[in-house]
Coordinates of C-alpha atoms in Angstrom, one line a residue:
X428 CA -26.0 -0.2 12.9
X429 CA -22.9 -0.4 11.3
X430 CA -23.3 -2.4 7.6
X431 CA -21.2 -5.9 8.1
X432 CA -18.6 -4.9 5.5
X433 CA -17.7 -1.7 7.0
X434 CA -16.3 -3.7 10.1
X435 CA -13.0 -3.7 11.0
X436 CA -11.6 -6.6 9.8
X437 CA -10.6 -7.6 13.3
X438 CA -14.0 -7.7 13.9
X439 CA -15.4 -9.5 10.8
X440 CA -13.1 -12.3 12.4
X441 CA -14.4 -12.2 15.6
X442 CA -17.9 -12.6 14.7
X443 CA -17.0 -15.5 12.1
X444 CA -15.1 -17.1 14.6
X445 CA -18.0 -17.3 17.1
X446 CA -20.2 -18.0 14.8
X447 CA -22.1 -14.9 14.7
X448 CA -21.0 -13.7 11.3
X449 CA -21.3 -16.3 8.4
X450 CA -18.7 -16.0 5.5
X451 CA -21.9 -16.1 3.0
X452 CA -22.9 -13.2 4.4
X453 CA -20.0 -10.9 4.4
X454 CA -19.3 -12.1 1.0
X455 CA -22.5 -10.9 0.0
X456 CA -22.3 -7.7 1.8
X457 CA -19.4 -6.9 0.4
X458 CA -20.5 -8.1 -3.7
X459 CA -23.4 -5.8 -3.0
X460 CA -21.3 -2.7 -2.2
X461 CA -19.0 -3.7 -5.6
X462 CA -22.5 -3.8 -7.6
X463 CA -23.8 -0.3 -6.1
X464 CA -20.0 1.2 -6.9
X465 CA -18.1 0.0 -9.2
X466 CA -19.4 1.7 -12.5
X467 CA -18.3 4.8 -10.3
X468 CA -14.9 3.5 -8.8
X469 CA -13.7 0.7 -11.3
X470 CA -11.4 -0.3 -8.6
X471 CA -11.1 -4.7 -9.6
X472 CA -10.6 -6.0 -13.0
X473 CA -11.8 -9.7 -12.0
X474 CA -15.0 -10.9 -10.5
X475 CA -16.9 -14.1 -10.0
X476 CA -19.4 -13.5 -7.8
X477 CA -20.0 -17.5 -8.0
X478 CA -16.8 -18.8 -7.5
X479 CA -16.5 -16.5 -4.6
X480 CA -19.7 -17.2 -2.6
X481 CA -19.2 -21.1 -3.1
X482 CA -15.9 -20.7 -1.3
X483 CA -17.8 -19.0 1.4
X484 CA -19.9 -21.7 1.9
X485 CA -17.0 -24.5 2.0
X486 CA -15.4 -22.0 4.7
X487 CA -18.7 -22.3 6.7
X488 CA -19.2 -25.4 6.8
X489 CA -15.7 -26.4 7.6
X490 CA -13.3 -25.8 10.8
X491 CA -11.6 -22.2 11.4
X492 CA -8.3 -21.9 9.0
X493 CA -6.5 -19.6 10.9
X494 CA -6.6 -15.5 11.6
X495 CA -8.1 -14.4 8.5
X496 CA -10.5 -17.3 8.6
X497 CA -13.3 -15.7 5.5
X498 CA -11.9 -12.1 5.4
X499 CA -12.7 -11.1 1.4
X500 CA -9.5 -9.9 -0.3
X501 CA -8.5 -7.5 -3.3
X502 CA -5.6 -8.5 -4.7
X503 CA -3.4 -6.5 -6.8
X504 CA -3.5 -7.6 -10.7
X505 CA 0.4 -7.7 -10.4
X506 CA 0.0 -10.6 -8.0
X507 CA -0.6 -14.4 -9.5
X508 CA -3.5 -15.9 -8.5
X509 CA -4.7 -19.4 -9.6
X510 CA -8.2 -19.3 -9.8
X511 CA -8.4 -15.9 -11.9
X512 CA -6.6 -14.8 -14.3
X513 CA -3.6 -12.2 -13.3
X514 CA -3.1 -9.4 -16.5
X515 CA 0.1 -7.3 -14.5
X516 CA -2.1 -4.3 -16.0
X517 CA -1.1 -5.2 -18.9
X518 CA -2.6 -6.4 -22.3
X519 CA 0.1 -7.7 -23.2
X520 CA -1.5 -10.7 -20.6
X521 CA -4.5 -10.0 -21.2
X522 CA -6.7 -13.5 -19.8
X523 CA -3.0 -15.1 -18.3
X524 CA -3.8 -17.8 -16.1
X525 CA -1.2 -18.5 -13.7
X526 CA -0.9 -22.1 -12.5
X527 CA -0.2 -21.0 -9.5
X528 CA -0.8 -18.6 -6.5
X529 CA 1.9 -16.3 -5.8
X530 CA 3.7 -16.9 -2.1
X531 CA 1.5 -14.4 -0.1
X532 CA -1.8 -15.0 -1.8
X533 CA -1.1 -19.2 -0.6
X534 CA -0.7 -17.9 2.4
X535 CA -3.6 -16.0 3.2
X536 CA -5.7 -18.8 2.0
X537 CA -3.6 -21.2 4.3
X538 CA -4.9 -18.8 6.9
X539 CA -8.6 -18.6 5.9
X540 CA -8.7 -15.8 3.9
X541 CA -11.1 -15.4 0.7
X542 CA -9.8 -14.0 -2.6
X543 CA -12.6 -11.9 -3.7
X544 CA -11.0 -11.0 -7.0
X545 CA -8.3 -8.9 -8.4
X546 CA -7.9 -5.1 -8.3
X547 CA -6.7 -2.8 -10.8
X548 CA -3.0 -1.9 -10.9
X549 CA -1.4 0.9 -13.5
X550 CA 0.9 -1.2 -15.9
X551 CA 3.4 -3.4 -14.3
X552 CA 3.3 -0.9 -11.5
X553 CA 5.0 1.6 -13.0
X554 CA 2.9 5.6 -14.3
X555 CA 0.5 4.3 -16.9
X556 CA -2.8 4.3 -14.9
X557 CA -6.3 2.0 -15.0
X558 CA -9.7 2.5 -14.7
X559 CA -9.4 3.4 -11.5
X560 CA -11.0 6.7 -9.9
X561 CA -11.1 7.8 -6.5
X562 CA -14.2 6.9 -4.2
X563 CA -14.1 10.5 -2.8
X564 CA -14.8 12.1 -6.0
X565 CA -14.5 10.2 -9.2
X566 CA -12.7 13.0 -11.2
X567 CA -10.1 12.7 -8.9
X568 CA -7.2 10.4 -9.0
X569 CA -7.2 7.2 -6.7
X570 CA -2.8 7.3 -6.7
X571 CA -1.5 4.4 -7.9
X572 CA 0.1 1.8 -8.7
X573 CA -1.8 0.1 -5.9
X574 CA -5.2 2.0 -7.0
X575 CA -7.8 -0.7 -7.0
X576 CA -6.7 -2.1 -3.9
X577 CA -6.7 1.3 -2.1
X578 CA -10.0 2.2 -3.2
X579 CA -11.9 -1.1 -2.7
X580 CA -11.3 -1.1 0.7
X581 CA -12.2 3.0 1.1
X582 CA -15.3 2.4 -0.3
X583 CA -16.3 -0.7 2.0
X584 CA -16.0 -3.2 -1.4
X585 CA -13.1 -5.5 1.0
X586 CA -11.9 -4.9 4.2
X587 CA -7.7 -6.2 3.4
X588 CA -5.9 -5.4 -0.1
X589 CA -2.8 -6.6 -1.2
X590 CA -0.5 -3.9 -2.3
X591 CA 2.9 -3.3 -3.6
X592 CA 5.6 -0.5 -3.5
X593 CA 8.7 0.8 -5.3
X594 CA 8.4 4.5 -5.3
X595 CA 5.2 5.2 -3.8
X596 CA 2.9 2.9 -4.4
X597 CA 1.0 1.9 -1.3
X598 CA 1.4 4.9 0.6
X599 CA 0.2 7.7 -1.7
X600 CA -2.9 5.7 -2.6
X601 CA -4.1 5.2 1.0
X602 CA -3.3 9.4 0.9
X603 CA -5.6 9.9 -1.5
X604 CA -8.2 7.2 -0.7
X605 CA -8.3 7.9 2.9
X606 CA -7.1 4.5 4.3
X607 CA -3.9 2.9 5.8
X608 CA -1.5 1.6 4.0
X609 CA 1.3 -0.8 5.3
X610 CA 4.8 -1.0 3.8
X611 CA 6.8 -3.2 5.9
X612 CA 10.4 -3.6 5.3
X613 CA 12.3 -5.2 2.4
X614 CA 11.6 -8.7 1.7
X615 CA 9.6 -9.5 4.9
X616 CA 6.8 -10.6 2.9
X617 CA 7.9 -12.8 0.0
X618 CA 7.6 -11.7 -3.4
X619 CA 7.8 -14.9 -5.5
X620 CA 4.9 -14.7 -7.9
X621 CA 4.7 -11.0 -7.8
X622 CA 5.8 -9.1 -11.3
X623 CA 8.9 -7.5 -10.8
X624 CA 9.5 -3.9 -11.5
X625 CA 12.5 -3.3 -9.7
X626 CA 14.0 -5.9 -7.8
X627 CA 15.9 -3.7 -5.1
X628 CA 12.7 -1.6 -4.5
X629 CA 9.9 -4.0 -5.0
X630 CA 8.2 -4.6 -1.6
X631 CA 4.4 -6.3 -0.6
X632 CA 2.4 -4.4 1.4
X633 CA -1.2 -3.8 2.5
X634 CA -4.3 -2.0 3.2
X635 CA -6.7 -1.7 5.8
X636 CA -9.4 0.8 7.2
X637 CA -7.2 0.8 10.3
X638 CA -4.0 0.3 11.9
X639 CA -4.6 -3.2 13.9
X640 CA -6.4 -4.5 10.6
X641 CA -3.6 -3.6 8.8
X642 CA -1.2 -5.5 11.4
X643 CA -3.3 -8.4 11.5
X644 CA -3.0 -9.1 7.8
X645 CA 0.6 -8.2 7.3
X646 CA 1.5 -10.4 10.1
X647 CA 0.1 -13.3 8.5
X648 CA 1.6 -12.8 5.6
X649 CA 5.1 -12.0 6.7
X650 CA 5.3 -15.1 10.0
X651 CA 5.4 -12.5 12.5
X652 CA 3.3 -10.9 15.5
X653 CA 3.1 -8.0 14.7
X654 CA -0.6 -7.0 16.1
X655 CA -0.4 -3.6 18.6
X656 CA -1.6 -3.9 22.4
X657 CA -4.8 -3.0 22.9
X658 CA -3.2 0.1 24.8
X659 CA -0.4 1.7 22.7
X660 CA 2.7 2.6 25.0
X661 CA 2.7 7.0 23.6
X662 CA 5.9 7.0 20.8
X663 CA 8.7 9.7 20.9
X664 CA 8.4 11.2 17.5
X665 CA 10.6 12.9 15.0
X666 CA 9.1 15.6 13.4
X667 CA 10.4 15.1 10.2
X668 CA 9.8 17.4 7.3
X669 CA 12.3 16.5 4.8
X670 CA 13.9 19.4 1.6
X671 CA 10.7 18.4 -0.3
X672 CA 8.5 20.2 2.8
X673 CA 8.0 23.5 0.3
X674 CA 6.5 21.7 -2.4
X675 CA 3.6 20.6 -0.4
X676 CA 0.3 22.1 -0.5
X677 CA -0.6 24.6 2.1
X678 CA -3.3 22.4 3.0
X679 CA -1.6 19.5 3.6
X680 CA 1.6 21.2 5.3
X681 CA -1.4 22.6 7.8
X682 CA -2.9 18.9 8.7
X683 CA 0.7 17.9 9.5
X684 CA 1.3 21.0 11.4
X685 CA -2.4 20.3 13.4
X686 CA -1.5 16.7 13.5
X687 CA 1.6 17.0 15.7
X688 CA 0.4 19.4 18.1
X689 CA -2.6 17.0 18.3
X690 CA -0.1 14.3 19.2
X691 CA 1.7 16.5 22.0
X692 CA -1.0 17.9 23.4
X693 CA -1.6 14.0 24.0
X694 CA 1.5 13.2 25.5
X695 CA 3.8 12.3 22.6
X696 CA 7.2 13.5 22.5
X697 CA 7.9 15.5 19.7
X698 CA 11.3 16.7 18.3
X699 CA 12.6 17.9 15.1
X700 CA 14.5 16.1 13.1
X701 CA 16.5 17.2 10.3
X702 CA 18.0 14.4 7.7
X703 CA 21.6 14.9 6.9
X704 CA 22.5 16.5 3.4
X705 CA 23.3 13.2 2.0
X706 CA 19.3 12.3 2.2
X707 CA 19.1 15.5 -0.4
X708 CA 20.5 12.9 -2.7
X709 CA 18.1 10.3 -2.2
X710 CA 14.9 10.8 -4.8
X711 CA 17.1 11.4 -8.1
X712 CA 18.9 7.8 -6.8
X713 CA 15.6 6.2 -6.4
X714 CA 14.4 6.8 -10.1
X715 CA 17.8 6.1 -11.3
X716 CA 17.9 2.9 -9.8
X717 CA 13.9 2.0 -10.8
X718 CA 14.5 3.1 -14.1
X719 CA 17.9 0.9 -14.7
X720 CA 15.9 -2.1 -12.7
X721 CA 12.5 -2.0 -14.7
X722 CA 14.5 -1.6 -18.1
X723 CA 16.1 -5.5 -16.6
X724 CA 12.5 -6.8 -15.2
X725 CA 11.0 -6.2 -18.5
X726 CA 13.3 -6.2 -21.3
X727 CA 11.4 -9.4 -22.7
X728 CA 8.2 -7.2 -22.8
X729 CA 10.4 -3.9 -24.4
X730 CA 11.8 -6.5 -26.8
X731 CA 8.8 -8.2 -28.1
X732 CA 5.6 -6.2 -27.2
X733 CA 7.1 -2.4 -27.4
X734 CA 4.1 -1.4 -29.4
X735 CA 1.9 -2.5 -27.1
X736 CA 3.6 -0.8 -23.9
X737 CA 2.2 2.7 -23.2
X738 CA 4.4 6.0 -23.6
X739 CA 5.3 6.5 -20.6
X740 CA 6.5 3.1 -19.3
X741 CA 8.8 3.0 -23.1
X742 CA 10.2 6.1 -21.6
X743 CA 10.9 4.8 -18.5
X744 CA 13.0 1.9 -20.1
X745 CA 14.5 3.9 -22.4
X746 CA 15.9 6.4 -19.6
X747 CA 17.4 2.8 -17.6
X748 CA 19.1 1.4 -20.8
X749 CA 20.8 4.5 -21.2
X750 CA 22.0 4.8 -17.6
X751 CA 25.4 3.7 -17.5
X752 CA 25.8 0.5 -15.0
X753 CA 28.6 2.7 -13.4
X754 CA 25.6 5.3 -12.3
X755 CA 23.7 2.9 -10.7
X756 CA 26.1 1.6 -8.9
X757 CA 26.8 5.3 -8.1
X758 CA 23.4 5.1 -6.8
X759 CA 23.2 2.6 -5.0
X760 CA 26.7 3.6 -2.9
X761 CA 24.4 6.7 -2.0
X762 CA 21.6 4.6 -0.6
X763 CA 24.3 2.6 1.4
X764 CA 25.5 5.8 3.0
X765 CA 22.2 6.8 4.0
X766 CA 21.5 3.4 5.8
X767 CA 24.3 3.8 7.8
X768 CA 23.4 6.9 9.0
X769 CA 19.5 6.3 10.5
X770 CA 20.6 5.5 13.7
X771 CA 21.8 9.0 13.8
X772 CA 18.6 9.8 12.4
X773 CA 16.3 8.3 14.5
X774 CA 18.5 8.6 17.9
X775 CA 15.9 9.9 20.4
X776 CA 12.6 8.5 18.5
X777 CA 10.6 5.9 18.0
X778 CA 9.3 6.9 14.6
X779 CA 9.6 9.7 12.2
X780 CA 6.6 11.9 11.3
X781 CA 6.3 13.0 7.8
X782 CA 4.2 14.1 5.1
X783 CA 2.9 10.8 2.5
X784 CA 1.6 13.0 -0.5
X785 CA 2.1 16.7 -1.7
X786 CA -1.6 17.1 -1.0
X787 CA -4.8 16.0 -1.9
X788 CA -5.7 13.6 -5.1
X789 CA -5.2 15.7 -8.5
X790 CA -7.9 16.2 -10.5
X791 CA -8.3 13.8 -13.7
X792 CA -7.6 10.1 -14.2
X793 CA -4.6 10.2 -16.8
X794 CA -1.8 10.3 -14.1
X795 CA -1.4 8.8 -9.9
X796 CA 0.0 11.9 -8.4
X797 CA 3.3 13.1 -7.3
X798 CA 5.8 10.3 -5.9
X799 CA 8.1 12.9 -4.0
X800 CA 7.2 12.3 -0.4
X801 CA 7.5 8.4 -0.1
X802 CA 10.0 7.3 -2.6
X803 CA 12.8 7.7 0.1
X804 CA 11.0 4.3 2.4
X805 CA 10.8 1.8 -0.2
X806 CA 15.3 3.0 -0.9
X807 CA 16.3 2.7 2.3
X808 CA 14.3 -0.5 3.5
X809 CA 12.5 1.1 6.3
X810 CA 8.6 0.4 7.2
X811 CA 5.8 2.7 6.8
X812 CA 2.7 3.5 7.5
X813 CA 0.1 6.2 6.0
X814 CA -2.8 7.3 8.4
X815 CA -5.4 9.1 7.2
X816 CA -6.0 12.3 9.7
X817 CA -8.2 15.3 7.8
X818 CA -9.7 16.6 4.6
X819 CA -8.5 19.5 2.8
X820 CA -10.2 22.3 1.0
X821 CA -12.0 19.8 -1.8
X822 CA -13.1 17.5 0.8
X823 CA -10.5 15.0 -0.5
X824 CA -8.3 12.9 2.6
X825 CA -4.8 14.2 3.8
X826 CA -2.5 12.6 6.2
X827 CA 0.6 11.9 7.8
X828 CA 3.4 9.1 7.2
X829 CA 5.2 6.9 9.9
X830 CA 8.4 5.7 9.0
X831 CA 10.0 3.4 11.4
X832 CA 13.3 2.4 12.2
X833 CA 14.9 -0.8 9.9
X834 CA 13.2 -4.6 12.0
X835 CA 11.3 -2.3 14.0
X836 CA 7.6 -3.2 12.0
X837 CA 6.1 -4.0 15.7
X838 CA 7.2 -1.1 17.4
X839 CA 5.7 1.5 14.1
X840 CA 2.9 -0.3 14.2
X841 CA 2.1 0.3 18.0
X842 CA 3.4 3.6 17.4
X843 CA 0.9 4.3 14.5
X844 CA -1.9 2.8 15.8
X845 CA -1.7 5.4 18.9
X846 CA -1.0 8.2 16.6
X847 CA -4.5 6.5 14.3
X848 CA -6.5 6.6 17.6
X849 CA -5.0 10.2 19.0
X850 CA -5.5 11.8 15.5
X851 CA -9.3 10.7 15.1
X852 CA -10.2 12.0 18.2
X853 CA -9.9 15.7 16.3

């Protein structure tokens, strides 16, 4: 018998719905999974065990909120939350008590959902990492900067985490951790009370043990449908494997390889797609533009706390206040051009098929892993998705990306989902 926090999240909601699941006792579950794990996976940096089972005994006694009526939630110490206290990774903000809950946190509560405390991000979501460790193997990195989110709900602690993105935040986590990760398009779930890092990049996202989990949540927070049928139509895909393809690992270029032949011997469509040389362009305009940005969101903290920001985050500030404003503008004409070339791109498809990390996790805790393979998603606006589809030579996850097409978060979603169900039938 499945253990009640390992459900889907679909199905948490089900039972609680009819009654058959109380809130109390998923909350529980779920406290009792953080106890046995997390002096092994350090994935939240704020708990009250409490706090949180009182609120599942106000959501039991009352009427059903909505969708995510007592669904437990990690949310991402980058995100304010008024009833604990929100650090951005930081201790600079070390015990800083918003008095308020940012947009999408208000509106998953509106909806019924449960914040079961706050998970570990590296500093203000940019290189320096947390605590964090992978729940696969603890020497191993969990990615970041999304790292307690991604691993709490790998290792059964919540079933929904809140993440964010600017590089490659939500989908190389879920890579390493195993799980999906969401990134819908720019600015379809609000940001206000989120830390900016870089304001052109900076987009919410999520992650679920599945694809329909994953839909259910984002939904929510973004106003829209955007749950798959319960019979995916089969997508046309692109085959997409980009200039960075030779820096992969063998291992990981050989689960993408599996993975699409898995696909069309399932009836998928598969074609190659090539991006246009101007896409070649595309990652060094990505860090220009983060670097110039997050050198803007925090000048307040370079100004009056640099000795408390880590090395790597000074240098990251230090390369955007050099940049001169004419470069980033430079930069962001290049990502214009690109946009208006995706039709081309994705003429023929329904989503593009691509790699999400060089490999598996990297061994040791003092960095998140190699950005390369999903910076290009959060530039361009488009939705993603990570599914996890096999295990390489460590026994750590690998998997595939799905990048859809710009407004086109339903169709990805029903696209991934099939692809989710096809792949785990390996």
């Amino acid at each position: 018998m499945v253990p009640v926090n390992e459900l889907s999240a679909i199905e948490m909601a089900r039972r609680i719905a009819r009654r058959e699941l109380r809130v109390e006792t998923l909350v529980r579950a779920c406290l009792a999974r953080i106890e046995a794990r997390e002096s092994v996976v350090g994935a939240w940096t704020f708990l009250d065990p409490d706090s949180a089972l009182a609120e599942a005994r106000r959501l039991d006694a009352g009427a059903l909120r909505g969708p995510l009526h007592g669904l437990p939630l990690g949310v991402k110490d980058l995100i304010d939350t008024v009833q604990y206290p929100t650090a951005y990774g930081s201790p600079i903000y070390a015990g800083h008590r918003p008095p308020w809950d940012a947009a999408c946190v208000a509106c998953a509560r509106s909806a019924g959902a449960l914040v079961l405390g706050k998970t570990v991000t590296t500093e203000f979501a940019a290189y320096h990492p947390g605590k964090t460790a992978n729940p696969h193997n603890p020497a191993h990195t969990p990615g970041g900067s999304s790292s307690g989110s991604a691993a709490a709900v790998a290792d059964g602690m919540v079933p929904l985490a809140y993440g964010t993105q600017t590089a490659a935040s939500v989908i190389r986590p879920a890579a390493f951790c195993g799980v999906v990760g969401f990134k819908p398009g720019f600015g379809l779930i609000s940001r206000a009370g989120v830390k900016p890092l870089a304001e052109s990049l900076d987009t919410l996202g999520v992650f679920a043990r599945d694809v329909a989990d994953a839909a259910l949540f984002a939904g929510v927070l973004a106003g829209r449908n955007w749950q798959p049928p319960d019979t995916p139509a089969i997508p046309r895909i692109g085959v997409c494997r980009t200039s960075a393809w030779n820096q992969a690992e063998p291992a990981a270029q050989t689960a993408f390889e599996q993975a699409a032949r898995q696909l069309a011997k399932h009836g998928a469509q598969i074609s190659a797609v090539d991006l246009p040389a101007a896409f070649d362009d595309l990652v060094p305009a990505q860090i220009g533009i983060m670097a110039f940005e997050a050198s803007q969101s925090l000048h307040d903290e370079a100004v009056r706390h640099a000795d408390r920001l880590s090395a790597p985050l000074q240098a990251l500030i230090a390369q955007g206040q050099s940049m001169p404003p004419e470069r980033y503008d430079e930069c962001q004409q290049r990502a214009r051009v690109c946009r208006g070339q995706l039709d081309a791109v994705f003429a023929g498809t329904d989503v593009l098929l691509t790699l999400s990390a060089p490999g598996e996790a990297p061994e040791g805790l003092g960095a998140t892993g190699n950005p390369l393979f999903s910076r290009l998603c959060p530039l361009l606006g488009l939705p993603c998705v990570h599914v996890p589809c096999a295990h390489g030579p460590r026994g750590l996850p690998l998997g595939v990306q799905v990048i859809g097409k710009a407004g086109g978060e339903r169709q990805l979603l029903e696209a991934a989902q099939w692809i989710f169900g096809t792949l785990r039938m390996r």
